[in-house]
Tab-separated table of C-alpha atoms in Angstrom:
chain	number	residue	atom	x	y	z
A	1	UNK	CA	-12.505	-14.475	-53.782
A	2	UNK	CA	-15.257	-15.908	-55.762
A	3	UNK	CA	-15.667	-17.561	-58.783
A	4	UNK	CA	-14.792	-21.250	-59.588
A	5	UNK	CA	-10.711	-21.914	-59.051
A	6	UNK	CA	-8.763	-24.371	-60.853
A	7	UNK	CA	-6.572	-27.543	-59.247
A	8	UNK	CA	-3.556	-25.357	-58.647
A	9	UNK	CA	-5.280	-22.730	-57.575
A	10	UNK	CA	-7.510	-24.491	-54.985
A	11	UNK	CA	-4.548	-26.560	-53.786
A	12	UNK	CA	-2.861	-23.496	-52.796
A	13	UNK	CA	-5.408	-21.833	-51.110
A	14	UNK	CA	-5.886	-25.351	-48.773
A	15	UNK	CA	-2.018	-25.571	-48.656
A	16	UNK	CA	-1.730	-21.793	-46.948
A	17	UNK	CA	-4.880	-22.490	-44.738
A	18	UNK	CA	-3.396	-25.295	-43.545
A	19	UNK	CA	-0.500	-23.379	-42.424
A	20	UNK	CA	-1.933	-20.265	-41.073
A	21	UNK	CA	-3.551	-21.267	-37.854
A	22	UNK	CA	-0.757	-23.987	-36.728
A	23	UNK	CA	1.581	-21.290	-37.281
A	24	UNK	CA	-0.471	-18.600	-35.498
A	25	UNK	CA	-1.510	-20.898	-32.369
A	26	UNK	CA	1.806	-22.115	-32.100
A	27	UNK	CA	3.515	-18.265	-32.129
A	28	UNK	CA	1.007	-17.297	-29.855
A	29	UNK	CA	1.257	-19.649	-27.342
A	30	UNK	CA	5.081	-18.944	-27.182
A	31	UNK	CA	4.674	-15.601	-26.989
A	32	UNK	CA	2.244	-16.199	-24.239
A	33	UNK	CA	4.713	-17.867	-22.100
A	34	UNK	CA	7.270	-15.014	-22.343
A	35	UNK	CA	4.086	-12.742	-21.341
A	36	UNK	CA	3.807	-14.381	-18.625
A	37	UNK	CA	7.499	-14.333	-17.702
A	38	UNK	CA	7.138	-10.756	-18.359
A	39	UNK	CA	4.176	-10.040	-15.944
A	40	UNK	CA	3.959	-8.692	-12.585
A	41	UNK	CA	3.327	-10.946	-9.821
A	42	UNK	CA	0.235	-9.125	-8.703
A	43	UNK	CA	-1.396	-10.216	-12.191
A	44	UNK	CA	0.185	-13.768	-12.487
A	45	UNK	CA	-3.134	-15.431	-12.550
A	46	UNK	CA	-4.638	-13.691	-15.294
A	47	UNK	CA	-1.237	-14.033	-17.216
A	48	UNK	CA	-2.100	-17.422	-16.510
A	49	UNK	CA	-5.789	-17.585	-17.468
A	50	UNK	CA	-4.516	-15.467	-20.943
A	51	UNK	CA	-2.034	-18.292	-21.281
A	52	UNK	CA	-4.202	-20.907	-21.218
A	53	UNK	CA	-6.682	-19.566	-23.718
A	54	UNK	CA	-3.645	-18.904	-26.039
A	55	UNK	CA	-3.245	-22.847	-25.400
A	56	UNK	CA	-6.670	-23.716	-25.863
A	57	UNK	CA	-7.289	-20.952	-29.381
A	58	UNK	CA	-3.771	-22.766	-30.390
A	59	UNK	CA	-4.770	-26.184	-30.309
A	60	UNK	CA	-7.573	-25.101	-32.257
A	61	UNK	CA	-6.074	-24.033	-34.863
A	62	UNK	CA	-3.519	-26.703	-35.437
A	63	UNK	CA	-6.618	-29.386	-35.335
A	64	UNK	CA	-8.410	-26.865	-37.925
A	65	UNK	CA	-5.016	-26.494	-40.305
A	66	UNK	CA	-4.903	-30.743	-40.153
A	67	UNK	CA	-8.539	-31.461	-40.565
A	68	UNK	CA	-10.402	-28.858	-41.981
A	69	UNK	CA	-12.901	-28.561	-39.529
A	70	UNK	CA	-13.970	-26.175	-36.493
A	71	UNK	CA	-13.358	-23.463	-39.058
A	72	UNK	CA	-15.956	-20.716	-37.486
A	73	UNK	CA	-14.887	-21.645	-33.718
A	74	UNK	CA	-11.086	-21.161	-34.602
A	75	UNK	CA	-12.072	-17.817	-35.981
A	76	UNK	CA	-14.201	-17.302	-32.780
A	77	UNK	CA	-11.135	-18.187	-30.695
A	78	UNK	CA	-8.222	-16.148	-32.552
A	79	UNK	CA	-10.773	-12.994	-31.889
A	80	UNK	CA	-11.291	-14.341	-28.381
A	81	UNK	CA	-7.412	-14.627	-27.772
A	82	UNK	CA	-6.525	-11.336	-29.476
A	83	UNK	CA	-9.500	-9.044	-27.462
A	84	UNK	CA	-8.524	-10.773	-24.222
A	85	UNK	CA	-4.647	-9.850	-24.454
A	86	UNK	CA	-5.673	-6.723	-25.623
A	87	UNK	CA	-8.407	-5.661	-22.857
A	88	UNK	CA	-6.032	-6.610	-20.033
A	89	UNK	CA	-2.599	-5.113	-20.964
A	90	UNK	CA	-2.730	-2.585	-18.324
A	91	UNK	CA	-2.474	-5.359	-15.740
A	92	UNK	CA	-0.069	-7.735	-17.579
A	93	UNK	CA	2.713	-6.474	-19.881
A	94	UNK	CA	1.423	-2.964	-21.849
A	95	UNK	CA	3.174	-2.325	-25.057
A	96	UNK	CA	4.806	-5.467	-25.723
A	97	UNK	CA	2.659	-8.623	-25.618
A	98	UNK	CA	-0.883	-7.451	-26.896
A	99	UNK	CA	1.137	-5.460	-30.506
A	100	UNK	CA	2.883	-8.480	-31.166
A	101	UNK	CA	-0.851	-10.581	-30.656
A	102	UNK	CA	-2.241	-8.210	-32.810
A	103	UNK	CA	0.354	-8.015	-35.809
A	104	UNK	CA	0.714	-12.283	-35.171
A	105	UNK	CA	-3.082	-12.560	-35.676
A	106	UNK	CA	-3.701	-10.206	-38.588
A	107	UNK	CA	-0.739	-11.106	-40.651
A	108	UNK	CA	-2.234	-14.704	-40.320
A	109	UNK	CA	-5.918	-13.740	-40.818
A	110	UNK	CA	-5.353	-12.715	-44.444
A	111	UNK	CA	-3.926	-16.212	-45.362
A	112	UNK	CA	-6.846	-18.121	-43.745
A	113	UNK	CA	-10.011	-16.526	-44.312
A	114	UNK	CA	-11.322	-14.059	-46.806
A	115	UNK	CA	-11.734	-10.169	-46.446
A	116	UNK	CA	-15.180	-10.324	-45.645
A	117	UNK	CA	-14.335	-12.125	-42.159
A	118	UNK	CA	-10.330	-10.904	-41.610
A	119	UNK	CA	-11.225	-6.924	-42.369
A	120	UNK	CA	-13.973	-6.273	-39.729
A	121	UNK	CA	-12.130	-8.462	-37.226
A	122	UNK	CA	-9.005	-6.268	-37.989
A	123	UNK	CA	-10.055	-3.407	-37.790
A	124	UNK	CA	-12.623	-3.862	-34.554
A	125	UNK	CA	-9.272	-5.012	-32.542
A	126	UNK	CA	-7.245	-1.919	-33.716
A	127	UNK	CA	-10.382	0.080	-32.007
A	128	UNK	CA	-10.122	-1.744	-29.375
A	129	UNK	CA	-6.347	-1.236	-29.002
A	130	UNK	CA	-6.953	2.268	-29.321
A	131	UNK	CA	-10.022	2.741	-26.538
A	132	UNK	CA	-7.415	0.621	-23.886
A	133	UNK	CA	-4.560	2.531	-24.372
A	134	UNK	CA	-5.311	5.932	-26.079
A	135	UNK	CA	-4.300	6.734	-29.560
A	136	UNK	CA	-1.016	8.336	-28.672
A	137	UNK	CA	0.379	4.949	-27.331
A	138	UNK	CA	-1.589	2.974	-30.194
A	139	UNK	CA	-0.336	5.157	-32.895
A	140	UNK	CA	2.885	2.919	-33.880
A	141	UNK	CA	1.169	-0.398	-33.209
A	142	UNK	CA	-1.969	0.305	-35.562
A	143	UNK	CA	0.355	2.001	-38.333
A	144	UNK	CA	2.190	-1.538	-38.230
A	145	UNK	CA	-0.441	-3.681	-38.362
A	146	UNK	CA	-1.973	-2.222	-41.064
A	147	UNK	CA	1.070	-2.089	-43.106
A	148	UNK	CA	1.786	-5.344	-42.029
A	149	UNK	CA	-1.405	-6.962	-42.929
A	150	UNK	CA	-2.548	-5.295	-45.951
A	151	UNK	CA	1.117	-6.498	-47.296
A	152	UNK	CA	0.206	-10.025	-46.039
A	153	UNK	CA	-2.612	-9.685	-47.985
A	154	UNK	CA	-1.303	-8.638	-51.356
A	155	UNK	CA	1.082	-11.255	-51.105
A	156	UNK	CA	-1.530	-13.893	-50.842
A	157	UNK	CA	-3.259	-11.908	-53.796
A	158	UNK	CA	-0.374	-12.295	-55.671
A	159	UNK	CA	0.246	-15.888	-55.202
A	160	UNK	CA	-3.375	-16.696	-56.146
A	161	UNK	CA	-2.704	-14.892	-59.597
A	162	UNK	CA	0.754	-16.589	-59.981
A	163	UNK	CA	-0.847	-19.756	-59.035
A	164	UNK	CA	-3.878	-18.804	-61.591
A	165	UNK	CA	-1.324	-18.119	-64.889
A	166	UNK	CA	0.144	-21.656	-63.376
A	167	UNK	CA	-3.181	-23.278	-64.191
A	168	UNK	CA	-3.561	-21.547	-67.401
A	169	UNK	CA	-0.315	-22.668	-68.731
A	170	UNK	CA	-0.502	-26.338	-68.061
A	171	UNK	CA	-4.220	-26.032	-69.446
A	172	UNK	CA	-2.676	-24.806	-72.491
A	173	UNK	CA	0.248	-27.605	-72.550
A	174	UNK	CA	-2.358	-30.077	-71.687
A	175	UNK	CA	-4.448	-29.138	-74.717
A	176	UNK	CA	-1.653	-28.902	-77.112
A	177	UNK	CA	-0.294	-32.196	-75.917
A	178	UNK	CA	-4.009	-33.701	-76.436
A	179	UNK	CA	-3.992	-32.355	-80.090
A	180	UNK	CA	-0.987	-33.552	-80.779
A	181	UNK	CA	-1.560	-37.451	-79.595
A	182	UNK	CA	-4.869	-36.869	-81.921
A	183	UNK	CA	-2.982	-35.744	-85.007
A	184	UNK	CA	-0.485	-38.618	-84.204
A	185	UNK	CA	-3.013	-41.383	-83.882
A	186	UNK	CA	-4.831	-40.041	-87.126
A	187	UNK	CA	-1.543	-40.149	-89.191
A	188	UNK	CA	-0.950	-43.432	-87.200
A	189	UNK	CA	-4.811	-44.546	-88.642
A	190	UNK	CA	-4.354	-43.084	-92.146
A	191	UNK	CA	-1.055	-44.777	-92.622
A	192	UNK	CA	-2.771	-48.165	-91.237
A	193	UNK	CA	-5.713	-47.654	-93.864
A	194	UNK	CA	-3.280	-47.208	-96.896
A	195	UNK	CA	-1.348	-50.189	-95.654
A	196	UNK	CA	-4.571	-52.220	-95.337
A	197	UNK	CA	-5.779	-50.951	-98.787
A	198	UNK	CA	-2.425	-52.175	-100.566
A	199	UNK	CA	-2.912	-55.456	-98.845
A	200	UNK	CA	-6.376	-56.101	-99.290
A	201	UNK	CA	-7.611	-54.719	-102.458
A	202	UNK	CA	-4.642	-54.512	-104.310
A	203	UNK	CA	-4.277	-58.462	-103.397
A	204	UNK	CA	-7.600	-59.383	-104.788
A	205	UNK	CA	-7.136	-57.210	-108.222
A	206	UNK	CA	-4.051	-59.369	-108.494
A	207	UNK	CA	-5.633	-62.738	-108.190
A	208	UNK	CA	-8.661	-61.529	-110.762
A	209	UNK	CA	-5.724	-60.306	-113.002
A	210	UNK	CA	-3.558	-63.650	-112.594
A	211	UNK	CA	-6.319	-66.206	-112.487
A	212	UNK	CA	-9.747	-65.616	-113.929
A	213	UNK	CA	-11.861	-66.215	-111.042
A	214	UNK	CA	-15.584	-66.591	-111.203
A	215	UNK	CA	-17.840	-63.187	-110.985
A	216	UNK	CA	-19.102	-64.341	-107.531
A	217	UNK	CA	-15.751	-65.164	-106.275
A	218	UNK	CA	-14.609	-61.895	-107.320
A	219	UNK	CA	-17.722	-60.134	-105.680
A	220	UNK	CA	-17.101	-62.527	-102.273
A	221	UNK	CA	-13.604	-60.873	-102.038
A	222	UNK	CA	-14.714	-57.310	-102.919
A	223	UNK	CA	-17.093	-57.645	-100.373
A	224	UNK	CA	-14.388	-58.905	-97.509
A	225	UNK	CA	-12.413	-56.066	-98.601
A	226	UNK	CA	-14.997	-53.301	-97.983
A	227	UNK	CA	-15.776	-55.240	-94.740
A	228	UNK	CA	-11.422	-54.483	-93.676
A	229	UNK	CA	-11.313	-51.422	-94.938
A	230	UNK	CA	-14.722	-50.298	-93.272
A	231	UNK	CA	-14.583	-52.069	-90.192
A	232	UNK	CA	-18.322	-53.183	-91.176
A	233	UNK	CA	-18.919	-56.636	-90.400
A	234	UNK	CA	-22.722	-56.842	-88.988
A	235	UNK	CA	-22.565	-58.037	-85.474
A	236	UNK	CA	-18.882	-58.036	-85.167
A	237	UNK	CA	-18.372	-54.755	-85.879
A	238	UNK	CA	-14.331	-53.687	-86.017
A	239	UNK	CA	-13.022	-57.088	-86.347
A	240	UNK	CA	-12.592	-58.729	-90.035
A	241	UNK	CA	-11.746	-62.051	-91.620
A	242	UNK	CA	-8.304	-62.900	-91.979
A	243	UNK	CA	-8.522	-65.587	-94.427
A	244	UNK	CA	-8.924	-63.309	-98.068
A	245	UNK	CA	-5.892	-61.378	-96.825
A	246	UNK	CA	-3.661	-63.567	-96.266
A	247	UNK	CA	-4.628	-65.875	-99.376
A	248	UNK	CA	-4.133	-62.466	-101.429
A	249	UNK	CA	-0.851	-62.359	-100.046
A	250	UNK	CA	0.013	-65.843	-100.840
A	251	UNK	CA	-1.310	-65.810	-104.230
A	252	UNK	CA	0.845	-62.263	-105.038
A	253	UNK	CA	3.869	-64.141	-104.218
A	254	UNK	CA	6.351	-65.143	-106.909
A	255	UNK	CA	6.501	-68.484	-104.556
A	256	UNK	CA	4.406	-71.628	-104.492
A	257	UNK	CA	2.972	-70.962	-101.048
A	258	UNK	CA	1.120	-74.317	-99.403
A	259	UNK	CA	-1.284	-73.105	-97.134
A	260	UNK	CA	-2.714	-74.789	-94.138
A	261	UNK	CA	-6.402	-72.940	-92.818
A	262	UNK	CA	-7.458	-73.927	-89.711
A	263	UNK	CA	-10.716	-71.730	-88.902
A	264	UNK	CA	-9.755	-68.925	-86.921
A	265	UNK	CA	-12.359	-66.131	-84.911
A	266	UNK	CA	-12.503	-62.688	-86.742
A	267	UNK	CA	-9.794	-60.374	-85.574
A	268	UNK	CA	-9.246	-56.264	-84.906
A	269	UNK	CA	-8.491	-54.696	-87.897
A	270	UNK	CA	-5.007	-53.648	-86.703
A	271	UNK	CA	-3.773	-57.461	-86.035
A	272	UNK	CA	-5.177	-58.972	-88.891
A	273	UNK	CA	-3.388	-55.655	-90.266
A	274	UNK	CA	-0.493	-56.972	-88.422
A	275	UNK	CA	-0.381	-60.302	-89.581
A	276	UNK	CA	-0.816	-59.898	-92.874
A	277	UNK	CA	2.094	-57.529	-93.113
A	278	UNK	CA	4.350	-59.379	-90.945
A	279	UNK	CA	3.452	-62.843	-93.505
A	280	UNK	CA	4.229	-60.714	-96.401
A	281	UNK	CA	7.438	-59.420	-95.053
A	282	UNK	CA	8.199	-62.930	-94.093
A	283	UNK	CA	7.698	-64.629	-97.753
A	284	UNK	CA	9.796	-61.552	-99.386
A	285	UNK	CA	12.666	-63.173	-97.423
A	286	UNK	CA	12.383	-66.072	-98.394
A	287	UNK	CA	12.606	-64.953	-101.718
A	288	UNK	CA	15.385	-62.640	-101.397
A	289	UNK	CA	17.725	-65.178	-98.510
A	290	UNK	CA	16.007	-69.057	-98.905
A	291	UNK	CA	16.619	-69.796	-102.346
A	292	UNK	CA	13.961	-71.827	-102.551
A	293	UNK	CA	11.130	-71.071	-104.876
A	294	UNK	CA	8.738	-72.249	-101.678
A	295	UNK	CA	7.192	-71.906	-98.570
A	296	UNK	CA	4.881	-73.017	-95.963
A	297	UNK	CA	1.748	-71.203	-94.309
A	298	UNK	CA	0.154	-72.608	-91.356
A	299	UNK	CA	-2.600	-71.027	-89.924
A	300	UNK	CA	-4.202	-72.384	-86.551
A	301	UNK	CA	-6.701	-70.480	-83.896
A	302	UNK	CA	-5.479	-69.494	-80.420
A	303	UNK	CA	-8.320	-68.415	-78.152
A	304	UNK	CA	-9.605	-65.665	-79.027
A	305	UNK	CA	-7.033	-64.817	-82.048
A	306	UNK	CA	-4.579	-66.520	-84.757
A	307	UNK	CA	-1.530	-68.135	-84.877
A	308	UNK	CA	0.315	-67.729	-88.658
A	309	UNK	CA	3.624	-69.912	-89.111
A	310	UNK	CA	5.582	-69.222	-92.628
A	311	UNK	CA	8.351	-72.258	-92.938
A	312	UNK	CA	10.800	-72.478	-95.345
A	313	UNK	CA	13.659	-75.902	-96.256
A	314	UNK	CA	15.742	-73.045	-97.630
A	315	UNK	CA	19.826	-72.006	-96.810
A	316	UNK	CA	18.149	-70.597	-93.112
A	317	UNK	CA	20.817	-67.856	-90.696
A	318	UNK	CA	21.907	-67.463	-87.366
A	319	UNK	CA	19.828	-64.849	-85.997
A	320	UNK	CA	22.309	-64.725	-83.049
A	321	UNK	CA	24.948	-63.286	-85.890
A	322	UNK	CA	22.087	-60.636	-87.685
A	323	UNK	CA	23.464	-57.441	-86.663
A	324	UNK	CA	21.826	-55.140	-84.575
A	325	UNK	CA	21.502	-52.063	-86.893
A	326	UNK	CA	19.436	-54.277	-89.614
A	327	UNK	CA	15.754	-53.797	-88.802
A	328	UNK	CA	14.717	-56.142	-91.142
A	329	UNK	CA	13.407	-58.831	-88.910
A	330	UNK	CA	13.109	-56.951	-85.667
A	331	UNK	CA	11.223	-53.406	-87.488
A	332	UNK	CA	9.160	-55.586	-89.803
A	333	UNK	CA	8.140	-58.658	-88.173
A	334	UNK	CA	8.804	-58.044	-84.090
A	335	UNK	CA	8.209	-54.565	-83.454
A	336	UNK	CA	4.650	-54.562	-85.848
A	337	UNK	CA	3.407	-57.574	-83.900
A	338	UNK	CA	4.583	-56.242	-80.801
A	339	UNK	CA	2.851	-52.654	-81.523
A	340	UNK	CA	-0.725	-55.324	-81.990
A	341	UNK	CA	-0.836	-56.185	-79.366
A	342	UNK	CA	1.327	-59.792	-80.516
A	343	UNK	CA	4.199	-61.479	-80.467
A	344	UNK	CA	6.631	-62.442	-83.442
A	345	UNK	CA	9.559	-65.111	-83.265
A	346	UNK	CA	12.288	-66.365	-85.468
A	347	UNK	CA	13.768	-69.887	-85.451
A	348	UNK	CA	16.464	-70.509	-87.706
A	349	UNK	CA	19.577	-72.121	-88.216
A	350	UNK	CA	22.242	-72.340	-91.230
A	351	UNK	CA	21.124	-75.247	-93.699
A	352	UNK	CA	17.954	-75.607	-91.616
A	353	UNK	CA	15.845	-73.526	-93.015
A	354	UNK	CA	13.800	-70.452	-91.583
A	355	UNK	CA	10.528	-70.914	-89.548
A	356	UNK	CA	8.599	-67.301	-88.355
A	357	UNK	CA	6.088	-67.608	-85.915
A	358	UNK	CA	3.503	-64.708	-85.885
A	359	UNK	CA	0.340	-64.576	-82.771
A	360	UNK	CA	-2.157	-62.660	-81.626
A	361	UNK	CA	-3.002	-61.739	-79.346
A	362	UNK	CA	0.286	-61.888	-77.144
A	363	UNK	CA	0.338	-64.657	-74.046
């Protein structure tokens, strides 16, 4: 069979070879012994010297079906075996031990080794059959090995094809599966890019509509905008500033936020993403739960990334008491960081105040 074959395919071709000759040399040498049960006295020794090579050919074949190797001399030897049992059947047991070699060997031929090597061999052993015993006696025993082996080998035919539309189909669920992660992760990216865009650009045409910043300012934040939304930023391509985002955020809040910068590195697009999100969710509750008309931002560097605190002095909760079907804090602060790659923590306590803890990257 030529042409290229798939995984499946190939694996089942190795899987049957493997088989084949352990199951043929171990047959055979069974079948040898009761041949040699079954033998005159007078002939002993050559049942003997037949058994022997049936031991030999057999042990052959099991070390080719576990290793692979000494493919051509375990062919040699099954044709060996076969013409020797065959030749001397006058002398040892006629009719019985070489027909059951031959239908043993070619049933098992067609599994191993491809027509080219399994059809001459075949059929040269049937004319041999034939010359040592005449066609009358040979009749039944070469009208059942070639029924016998020609069905071996349309079953192996047909397992190849089953094991072929096998290979197809898991191509084709493999391929489907692959579009369908890409089509995820570009909904996943679009939906990031619209979030970024509201938090980013939107911020900065707040502050230019709420204070009247200077035309360079303006242009400085336009420009770390583009750089977000882009993922442009010269040498450190893919990773933006998170200062102007989170400052957007700060200054869009009805709150008087008090922000603390320490200089941070430039982060991934998706955490600063992350943060900024998570710091915005955070300051709606304090508007909404605190009631307090401030808050806190503390910003400090951690390694390679950021660590953002939001604090509030406002009425604070028991997150032990939140129940487990509001998603409020775990969907919008621990589950985003978590899905960046970060981490997200809540510390409260009634009368206490509220103090979220938001870093990346997690550890």
């Amino acid at each position: 069979m030529g042409g290229e074959r798939g995984q499946v395919e190939a694996e089942f071709v190795r899987a049957l070879g493997q088989l084949a000759g352990p199951i043929r040399g171990t047959v055979l040498v069974v079948l040898s012994a009761f041949g040699v049960l079954s033998t005159p006295a007078a002939a002993l020794p050559l049942a003997f010297a037949l058994l022997a090579l049936a031991v030999v050919a057999g042990a052959v074949d099991c070390y080719h079906g576990m290793t692979g190797r000494a493919g051509p001399l375990a062919y040699v030897l099954t044709c060996v075996r076969a013409v020797a049992i065959c030749v001397t059947q006058p002398w040892t047991v006629p009719g019985l031990w070489a027909p059951n070699v031959l239908t043993i060997t070619g049933i098992t031929m067609q599994w191993q080794w491809r027509p080219r090597l399994t059809v001459p061999a075949v059929a040269g052993l049937l004319v041999l059959e034939t010359v040592v015993v005449g066609f009358d006696d040979a009749a039944s025993t070469l009208a059942r090995v070639v029924v016998e082996t020609t069905l071996a080998r349309l079953a192996f035919v047909l397992l190849l094809r089953a094991t072929r539309w096998i290979e197809q189909v898991r191509e084709r669920q493999v391929a489907l599966q692959r579009a369908e992660t890409l089509a995820l992760e570009r909904r996943r990216r679009d939906r990031e890019y619209l979030a970024l865009l509201h938090d980013t650009a939107s911020a900065t045409f707040l502050m230019v509509a709420v204070h009247e910043a200077e035309p360079a300012a303006v242009a400085e934040y336009a420009r770390r905008d583009l750089a977000v939304l882009t993922g442009e930023n010269g040498a450190h391509e893919g990773l933006v500033d998170l200062e102007p985002s989170l400052r957007g955020i700060a200054a869009q809040s009805p709150l008087a936020v008090e922000i603390s910068w320490a200089p941070v590195p430039l982060l991934p697009a998706s955490a600063a993403l992350a943060l900024v999100r998570a710091v915005r969710e955070a300051l709606l509750n304090v508007e909404r739960h605190a009631g307090v008309d401030s808050a806190e931002i503390t910003v400090e560097s951690k390694g390679d990334g950021a660590v953002v605190t939001v604090t509030d002095r406002g009425a604070g909760f028991d997150p032990g008491a939140v129940s487990p079907r509001r998603r409020g804090i775990r969907g919008s602060l621990v589950e985003r960081m978590e899905s960046a790659g970060g981490t997200a923590t809540v510390t409260s306590r009634p009368g206490a105040g509220t103090v979220v803890r938001l870093g990346w990257p997690r550890g």
